[in-house]
Coordinates of N, CA and C in Angstrom, one line a residue:
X1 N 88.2 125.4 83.8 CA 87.6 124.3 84.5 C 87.2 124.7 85.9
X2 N 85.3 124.4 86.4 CA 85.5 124.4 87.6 C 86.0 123.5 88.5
X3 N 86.3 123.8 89.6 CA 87.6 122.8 90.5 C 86.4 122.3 91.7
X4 N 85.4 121.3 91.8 CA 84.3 120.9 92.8 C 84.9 120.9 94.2
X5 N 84.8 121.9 94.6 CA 85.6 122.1 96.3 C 84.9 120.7 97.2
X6 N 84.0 120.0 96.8 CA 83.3 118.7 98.2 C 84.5 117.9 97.6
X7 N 85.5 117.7 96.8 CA 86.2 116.7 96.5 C 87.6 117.3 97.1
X8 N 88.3 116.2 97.5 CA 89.4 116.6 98.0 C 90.4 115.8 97.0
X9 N 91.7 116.6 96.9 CA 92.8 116.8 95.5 C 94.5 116.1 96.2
X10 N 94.8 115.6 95.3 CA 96.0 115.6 95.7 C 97.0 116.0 95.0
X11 N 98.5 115.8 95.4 CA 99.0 116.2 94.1 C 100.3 115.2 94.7
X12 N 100.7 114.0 93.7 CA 101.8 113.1 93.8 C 102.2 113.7 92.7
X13 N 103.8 113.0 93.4 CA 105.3 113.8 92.8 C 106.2 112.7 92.8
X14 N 107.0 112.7 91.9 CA 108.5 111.8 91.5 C 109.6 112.2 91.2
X15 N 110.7 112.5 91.6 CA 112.1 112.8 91.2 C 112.9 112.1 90.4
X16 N 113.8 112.5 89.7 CA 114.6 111.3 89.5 C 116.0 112.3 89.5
X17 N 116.8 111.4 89.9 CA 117.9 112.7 90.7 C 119.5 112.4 90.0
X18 N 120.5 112.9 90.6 CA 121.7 112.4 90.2 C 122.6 112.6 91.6
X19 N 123.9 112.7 92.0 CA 124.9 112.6 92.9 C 124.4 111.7 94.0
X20 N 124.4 110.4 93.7 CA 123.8 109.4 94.9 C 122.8 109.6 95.5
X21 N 122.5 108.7 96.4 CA 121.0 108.5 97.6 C 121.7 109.4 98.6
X22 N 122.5 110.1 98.9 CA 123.0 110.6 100.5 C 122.2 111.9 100.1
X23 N 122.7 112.2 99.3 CA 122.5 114.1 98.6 C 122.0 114.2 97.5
X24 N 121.3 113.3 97.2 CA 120.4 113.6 96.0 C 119.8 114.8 95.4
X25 N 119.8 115.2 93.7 CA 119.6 116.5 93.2 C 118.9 115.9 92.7
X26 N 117.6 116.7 92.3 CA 116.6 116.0 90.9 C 116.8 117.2 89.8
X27 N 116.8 116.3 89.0 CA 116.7 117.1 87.8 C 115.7 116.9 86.6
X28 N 114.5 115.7 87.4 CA 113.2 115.4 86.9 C 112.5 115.3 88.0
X29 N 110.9 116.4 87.5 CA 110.1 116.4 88.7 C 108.8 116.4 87.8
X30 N 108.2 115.1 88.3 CA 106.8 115.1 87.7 C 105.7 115.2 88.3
X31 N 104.8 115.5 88.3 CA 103.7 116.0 89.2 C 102.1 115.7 88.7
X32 N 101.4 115.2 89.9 CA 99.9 115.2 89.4 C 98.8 115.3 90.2
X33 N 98.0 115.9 89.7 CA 96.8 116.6 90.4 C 95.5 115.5 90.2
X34 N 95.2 114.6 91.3 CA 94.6 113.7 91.3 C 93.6 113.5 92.5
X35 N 92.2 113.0 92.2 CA 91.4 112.7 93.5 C 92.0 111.5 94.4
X36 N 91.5 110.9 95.2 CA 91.5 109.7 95.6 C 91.1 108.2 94.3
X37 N 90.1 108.3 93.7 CA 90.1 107.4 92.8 C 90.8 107.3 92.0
X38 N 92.0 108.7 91.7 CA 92.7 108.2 90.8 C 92.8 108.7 89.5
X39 N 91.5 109.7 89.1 CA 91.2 110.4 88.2 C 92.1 112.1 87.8
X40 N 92.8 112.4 87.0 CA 93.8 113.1 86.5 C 93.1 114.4 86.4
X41 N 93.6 115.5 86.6 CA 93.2 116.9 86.8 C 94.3 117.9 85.9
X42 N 95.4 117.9 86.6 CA 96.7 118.2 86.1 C 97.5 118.2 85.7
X43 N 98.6 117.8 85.3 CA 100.2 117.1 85.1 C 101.1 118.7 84.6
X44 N 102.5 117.8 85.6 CA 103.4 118.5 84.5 C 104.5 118.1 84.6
X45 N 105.2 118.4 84.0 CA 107.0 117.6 83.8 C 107.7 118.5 83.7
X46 N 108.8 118.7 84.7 CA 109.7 119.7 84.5 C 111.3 119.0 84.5
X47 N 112.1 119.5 83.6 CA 113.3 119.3 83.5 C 113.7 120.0 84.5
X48 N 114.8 120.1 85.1 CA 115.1 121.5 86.0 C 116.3 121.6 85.8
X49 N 116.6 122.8 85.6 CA 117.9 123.6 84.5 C 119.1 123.6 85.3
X50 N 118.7 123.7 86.3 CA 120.3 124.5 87.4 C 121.1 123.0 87.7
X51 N 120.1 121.5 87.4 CA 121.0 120.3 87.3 C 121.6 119.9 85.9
X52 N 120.1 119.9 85.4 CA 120.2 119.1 84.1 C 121.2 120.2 82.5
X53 N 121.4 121.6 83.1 CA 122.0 122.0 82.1 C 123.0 123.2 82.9
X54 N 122.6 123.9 84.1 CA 124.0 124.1 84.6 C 124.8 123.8 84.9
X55 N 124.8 122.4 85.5 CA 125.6 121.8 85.8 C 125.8 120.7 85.3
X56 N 126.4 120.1 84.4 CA 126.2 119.1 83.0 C 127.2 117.5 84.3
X57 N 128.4 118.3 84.6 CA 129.2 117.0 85.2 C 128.6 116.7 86.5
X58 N 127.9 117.8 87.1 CA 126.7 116.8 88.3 C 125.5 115.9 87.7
X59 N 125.0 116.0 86.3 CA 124.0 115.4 85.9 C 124.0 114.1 85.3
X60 N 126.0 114.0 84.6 CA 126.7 112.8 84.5 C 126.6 111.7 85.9
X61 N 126.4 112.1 86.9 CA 126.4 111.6 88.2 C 125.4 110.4 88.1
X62 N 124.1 111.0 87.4 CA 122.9 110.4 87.5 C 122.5 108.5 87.3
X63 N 121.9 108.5 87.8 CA 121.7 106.6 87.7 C 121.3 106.5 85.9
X64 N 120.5 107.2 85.5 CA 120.2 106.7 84.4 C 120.5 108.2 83.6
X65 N 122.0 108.7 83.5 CA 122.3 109.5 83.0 C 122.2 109.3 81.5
X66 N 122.2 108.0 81.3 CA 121.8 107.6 79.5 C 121.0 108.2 78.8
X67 N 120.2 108.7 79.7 CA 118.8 109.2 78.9 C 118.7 110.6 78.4
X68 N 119.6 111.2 78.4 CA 119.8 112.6 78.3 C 119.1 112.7 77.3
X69 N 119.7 112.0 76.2 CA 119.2 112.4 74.5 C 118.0 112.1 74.3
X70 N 117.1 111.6 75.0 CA 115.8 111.2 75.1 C 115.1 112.4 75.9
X71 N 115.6 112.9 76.8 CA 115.1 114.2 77.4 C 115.1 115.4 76.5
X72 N 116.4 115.4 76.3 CA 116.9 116.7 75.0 C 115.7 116.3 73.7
X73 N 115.6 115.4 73.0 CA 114.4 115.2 72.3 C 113.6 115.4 72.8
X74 N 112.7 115.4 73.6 CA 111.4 115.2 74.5 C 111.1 116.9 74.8
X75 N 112.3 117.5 75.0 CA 112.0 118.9 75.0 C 112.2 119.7 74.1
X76 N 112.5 119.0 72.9 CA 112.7 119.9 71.7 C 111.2 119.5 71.6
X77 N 110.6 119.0 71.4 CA 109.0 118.3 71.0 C 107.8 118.6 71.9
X78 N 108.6 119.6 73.0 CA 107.4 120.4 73.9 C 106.6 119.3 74.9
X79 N 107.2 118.3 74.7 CA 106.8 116.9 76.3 C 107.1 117.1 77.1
X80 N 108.2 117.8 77.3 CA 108.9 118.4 79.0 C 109.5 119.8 78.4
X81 N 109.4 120.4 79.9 CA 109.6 121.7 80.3 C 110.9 122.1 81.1
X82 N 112.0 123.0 80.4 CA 112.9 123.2 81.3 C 112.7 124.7 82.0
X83 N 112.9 124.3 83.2 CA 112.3 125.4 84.0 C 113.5 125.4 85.6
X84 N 114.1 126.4 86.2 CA 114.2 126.8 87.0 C 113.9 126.0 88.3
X85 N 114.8 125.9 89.7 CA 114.2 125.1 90.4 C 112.9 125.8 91.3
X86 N 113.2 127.3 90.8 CA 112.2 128.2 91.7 C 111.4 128.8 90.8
X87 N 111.1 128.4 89.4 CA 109.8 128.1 88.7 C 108.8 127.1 89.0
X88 N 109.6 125.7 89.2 CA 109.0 124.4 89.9 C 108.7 124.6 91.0
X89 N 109.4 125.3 91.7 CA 108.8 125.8 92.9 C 107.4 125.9 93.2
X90 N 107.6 127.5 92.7 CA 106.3 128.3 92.2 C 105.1 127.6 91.7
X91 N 105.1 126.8 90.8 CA 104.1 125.9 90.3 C 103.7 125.1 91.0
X92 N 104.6 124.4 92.0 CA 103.5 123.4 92.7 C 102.8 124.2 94.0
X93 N 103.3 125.3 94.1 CA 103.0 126.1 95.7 C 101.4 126.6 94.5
X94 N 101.3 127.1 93.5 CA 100.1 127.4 93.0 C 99.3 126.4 92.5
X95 N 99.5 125.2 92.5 CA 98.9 124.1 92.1 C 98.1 123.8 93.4
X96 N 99.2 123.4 94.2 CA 98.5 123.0 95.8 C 97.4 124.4 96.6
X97 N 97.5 125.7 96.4 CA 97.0 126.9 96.3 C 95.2 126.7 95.8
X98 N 95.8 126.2 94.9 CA 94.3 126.1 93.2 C 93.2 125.3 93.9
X99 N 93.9 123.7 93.5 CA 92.9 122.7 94.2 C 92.9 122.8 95.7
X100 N 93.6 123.1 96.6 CA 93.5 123.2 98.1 C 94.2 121.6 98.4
X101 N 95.2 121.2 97.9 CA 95.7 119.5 98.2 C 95.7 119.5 99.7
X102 N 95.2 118.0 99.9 CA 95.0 117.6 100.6 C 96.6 117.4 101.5
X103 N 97.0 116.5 100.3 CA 98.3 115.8 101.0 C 98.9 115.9 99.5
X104 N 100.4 115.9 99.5 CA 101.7 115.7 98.6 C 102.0 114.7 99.2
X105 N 102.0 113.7 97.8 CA 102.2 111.8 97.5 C 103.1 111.6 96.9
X106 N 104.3 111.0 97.5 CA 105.4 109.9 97.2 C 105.1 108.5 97.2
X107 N 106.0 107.3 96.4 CA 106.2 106.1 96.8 C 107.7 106.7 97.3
X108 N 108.0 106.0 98.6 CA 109.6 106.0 99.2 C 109.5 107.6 100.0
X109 N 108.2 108.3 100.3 CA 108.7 109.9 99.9 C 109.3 110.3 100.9
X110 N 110.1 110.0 101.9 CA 111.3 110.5 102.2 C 112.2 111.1 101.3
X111 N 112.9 110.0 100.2 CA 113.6 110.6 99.3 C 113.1 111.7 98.7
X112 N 112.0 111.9 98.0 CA 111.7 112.5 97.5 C 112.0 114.3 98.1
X113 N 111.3 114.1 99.3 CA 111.5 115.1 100.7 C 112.6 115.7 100.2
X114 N 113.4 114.5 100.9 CA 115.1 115.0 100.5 C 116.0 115.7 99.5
X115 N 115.1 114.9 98.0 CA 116.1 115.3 97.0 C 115.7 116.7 96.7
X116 N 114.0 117.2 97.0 CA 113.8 118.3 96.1 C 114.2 119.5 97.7
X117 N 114.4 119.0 98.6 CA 115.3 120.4 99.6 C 116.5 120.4 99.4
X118 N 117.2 119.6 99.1 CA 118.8 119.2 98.7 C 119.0 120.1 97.9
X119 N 118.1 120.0 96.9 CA 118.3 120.5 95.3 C 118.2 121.9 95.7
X120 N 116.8 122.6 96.2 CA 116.7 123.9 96.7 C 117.8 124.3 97.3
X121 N 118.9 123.9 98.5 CA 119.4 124.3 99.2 C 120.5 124.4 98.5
X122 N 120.9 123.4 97.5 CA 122.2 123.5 96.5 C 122.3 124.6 95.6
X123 N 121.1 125.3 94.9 CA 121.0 126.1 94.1 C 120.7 127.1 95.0
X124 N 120.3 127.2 95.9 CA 120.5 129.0 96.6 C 121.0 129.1 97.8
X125 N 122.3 128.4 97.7 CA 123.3 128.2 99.6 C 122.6 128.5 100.5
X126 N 121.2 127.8 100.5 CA 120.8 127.5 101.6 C 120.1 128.9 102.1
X127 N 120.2 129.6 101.3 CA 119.1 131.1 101.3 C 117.5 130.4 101.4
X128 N 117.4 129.1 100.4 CA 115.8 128.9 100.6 C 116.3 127.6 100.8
X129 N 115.7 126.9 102.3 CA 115.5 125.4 102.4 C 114.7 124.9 102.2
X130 N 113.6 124.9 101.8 CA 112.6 124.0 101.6 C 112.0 124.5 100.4
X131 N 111.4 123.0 99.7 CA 110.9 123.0 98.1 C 109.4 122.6 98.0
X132 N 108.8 122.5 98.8 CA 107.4 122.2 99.0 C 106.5 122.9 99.8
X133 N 105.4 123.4 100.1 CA 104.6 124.3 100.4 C 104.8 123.7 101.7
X134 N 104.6 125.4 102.7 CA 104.8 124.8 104.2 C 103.3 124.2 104.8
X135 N 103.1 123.2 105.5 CA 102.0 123.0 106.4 C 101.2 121.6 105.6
X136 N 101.2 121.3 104.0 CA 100.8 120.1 103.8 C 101.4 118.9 104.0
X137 N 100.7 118.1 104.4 CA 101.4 116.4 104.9 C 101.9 116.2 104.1
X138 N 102.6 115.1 104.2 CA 103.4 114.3 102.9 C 103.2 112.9 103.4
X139 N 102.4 112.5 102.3 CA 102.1 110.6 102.3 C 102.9 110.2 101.7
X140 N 102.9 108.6 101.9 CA 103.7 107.9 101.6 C 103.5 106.5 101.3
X141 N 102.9 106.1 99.7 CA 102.6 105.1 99.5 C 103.1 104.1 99.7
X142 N 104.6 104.4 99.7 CA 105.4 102.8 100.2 C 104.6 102.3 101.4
X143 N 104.7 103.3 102.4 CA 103.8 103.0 103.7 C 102.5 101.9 103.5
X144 N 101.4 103.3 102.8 CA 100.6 102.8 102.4 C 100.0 101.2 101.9
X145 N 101.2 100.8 101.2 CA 101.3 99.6 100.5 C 101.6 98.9 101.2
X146 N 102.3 99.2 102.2 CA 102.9 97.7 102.7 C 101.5 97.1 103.8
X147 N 101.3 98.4 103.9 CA 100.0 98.5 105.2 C 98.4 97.8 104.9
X148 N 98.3 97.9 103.4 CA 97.2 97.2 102.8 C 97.2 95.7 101.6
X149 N 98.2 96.6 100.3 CA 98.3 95.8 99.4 C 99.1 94.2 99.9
X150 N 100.1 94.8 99.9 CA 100.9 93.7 100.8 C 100.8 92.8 101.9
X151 N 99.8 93.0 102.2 CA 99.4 92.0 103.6 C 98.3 91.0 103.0
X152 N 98.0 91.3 101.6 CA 96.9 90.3 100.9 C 97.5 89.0 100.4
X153 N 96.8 88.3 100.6 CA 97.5 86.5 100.1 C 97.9 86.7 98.7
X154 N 96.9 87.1 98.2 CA 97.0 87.3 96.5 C 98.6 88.4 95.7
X155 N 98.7 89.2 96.6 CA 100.3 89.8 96.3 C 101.3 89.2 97.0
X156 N 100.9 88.4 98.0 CA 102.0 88.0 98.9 C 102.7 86.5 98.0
X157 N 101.3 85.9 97.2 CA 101.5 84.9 96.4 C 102.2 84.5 95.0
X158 N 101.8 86.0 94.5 CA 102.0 87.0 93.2 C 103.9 86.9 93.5
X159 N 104.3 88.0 94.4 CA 105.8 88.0 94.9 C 106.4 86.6 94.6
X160 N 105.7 86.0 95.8 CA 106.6 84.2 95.6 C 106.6 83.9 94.4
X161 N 105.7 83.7 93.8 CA 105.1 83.3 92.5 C 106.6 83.9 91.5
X162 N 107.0 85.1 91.7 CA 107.9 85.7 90.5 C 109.2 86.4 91.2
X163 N 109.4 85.7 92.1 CA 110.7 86.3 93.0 C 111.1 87.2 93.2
X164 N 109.6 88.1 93.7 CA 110.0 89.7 94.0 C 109.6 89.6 95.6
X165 N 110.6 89.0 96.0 CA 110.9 88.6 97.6 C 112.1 89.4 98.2
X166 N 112.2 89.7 99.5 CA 113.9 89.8 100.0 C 114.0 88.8 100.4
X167 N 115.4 88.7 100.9 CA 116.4 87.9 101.6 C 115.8 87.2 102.9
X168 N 114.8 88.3 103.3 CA 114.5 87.3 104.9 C 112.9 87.0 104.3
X169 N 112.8 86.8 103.2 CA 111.0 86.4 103.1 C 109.9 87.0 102.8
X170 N 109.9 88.6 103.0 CA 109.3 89.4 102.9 C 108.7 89.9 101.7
X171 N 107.9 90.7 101.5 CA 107.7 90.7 100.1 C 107.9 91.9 99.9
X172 N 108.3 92.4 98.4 CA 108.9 93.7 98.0 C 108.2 94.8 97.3
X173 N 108.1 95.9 97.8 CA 107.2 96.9 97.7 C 107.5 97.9 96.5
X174 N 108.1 97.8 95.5 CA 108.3 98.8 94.8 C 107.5 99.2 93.7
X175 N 107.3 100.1 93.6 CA 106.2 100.9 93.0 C 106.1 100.3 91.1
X176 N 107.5 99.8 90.3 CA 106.9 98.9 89.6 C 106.2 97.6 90.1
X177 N 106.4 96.7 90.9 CA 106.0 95.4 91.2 C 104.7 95.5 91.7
X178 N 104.6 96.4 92.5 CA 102.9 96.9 92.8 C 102.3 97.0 91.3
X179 N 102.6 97.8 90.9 CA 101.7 98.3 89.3 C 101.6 97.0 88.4
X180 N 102.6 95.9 88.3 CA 102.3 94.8 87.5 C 101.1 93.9 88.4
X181 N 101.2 94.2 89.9 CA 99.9 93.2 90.6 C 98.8 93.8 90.3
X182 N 98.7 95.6 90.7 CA 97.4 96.0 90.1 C 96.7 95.8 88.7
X183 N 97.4 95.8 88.0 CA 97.2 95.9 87.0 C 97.0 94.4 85.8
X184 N 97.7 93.5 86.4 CA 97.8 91.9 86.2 C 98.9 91.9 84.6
X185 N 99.7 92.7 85.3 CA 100.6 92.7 83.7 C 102.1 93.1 84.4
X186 N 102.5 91.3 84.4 CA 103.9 91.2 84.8 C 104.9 91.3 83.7
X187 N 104.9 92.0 82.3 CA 105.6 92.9 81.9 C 105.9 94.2 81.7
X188 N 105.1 94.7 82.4 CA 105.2 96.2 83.0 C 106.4 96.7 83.3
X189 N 107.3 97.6 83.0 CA 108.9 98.3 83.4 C 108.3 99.5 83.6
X190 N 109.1 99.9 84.6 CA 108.7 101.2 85.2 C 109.8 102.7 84.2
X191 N 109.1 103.6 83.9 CA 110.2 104.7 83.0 C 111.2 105.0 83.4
X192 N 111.1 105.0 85.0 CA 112.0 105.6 85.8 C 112.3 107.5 85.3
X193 N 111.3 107.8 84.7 CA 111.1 109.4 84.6 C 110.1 110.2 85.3
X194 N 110.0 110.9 86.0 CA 109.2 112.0 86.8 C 107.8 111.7 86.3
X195 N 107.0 112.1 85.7 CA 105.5 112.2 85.1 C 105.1 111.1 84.9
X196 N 105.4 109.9 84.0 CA 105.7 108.7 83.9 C 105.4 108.2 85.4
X197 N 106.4 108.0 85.6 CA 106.5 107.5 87.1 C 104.9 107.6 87.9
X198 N 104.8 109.2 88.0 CA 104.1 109.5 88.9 C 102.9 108.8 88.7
X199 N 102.3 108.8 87.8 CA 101.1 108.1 86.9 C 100.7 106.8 87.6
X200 N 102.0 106.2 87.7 CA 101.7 104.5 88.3 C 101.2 104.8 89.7
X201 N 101.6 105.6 90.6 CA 102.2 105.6 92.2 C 100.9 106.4 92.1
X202 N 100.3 107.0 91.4 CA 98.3 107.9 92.0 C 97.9 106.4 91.9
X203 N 98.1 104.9 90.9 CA 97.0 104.2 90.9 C 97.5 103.5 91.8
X204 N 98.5 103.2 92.4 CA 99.0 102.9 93.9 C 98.2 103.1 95.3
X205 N 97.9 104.8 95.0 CA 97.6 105.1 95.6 C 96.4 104.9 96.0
X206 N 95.2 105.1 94.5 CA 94.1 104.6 94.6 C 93.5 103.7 95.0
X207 N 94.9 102.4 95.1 CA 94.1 101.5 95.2 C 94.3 101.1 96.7
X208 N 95.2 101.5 97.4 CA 95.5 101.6 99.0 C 94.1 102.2 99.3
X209 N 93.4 103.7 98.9 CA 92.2 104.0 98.9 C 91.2 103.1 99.2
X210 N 91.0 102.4 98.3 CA 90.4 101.5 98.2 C 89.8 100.5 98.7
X211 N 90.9 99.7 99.9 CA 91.0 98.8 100.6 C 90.1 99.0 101.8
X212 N 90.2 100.5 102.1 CA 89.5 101.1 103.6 C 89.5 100.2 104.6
X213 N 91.3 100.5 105.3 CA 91.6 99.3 105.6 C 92.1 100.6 106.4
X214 N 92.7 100.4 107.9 CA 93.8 101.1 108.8 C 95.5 101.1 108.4
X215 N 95.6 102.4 108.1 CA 97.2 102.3 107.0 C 98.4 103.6 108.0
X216 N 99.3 103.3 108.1 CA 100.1 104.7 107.7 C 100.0 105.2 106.2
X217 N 100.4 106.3 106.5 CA 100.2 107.7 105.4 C 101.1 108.4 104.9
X218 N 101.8 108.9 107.0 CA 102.3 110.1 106.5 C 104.0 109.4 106.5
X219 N 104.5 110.6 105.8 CA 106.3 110.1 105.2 C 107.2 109.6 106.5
X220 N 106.9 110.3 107.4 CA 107.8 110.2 108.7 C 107.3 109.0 109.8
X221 N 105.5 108.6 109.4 CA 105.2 107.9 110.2 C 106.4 106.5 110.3
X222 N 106.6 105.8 111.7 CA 107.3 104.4 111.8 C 106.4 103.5 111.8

């Protein structure tokens, strides 16, 4: 495939981790190589070995540790890949390499940040800290979303409408509840699996694109 260099690439990512929110380990990392509209280039799914199978009683940890036998199926069937956390590495530093990404896209991606340096630092004491190529931004659709989608009467009504509210009134940003407003399908459940995941959070993203509106972006911005 030629790769049209006047377009600019991104590449969103999803974790899905185990040992709590403080220290989070992923042991699902999904990934996609996408423009701004939204259009699909890449994917890939990696199981990653040094949680999901070296260490079996850290991976019991996990929020949706049920799913194992659905994974273990999924990779007998060549759907996902178990791979190394410095295979995964490797692949996204030549992915972002290939297309020239612009920016690496989370919804929430702080965590994200966190779980996949955690994870690096846990599997090589801290010999290698960081799990993402040095020098590209890291956006942050949560941001994004609250900054465009969310400020629209029509989601803000949507929320009330189906009691995806908080406690003080606000309306709630999470990357399923967005995807049922974009999409106008309030039975939408989110996989809560890496590749899966990511899929919804590029049309997230697209559609913050969209708006060409003044937004935060980046993961750290307040």
């Amino acid at each position: 495939m030629t790769i049209d260099k006047r377009k600019n690439y991104y590449l969103t990512i999803d974790t899905e981790t185990a040992n709590g929110l403080d220290d989070p380990m992923m042991y699902d990392l999904g990934g996609c190589i996408h423009d701004r509209q939204g259009n699909v280039y890449e994917t890939f799914s990696f199981v990653i070995y040094d949680v999901f199978c070296a260490d079996r009683q850290l991976f019991n940890t996990a929020y949706y540790a049920e799913k194992r036998p659905m994974y273990e199926e999924q990779i007998a069937a060549g759907l996902r890949k178990i791979v190394s956390i410095y295979t995964a590495r490797k692949h996204v530093k030549e992915l972002c390499d290939k297309y020239g990404v612009k920016a690496i896209i989370a919804h929430n991606a702080r965590f994200d940040y966190r779980s996949t340096n955690y994870t690096m630092r846990y599997v090589t004491k801290s010999k290698c800290r960081y799990f993402l190529p040095y020098g590209i931004p890291m956006w942050d659709t949560l941001k994004m979303a609250q900054d465009t989608i969310c400020k629209q009467k029509t989601y803000i009504k949507f929320c009330q409408d189906n009691g995806y509210t908080k406690q003080n009134g606000g309306v709630r940003a999470t990357a399923e509840i967005l995807y049922r407003y974009i999409t106008n399908n309030n039975d939408f459940v989110e996989d809560h699996t890496g590749l899966e995941d990511v899929l919804i959070e590029k049309e997230i993203f697209a559609k913050c694109m969209r708006q060409h509106k003044k937004m935060r972006r980046g993961a750290f911005e307040k």
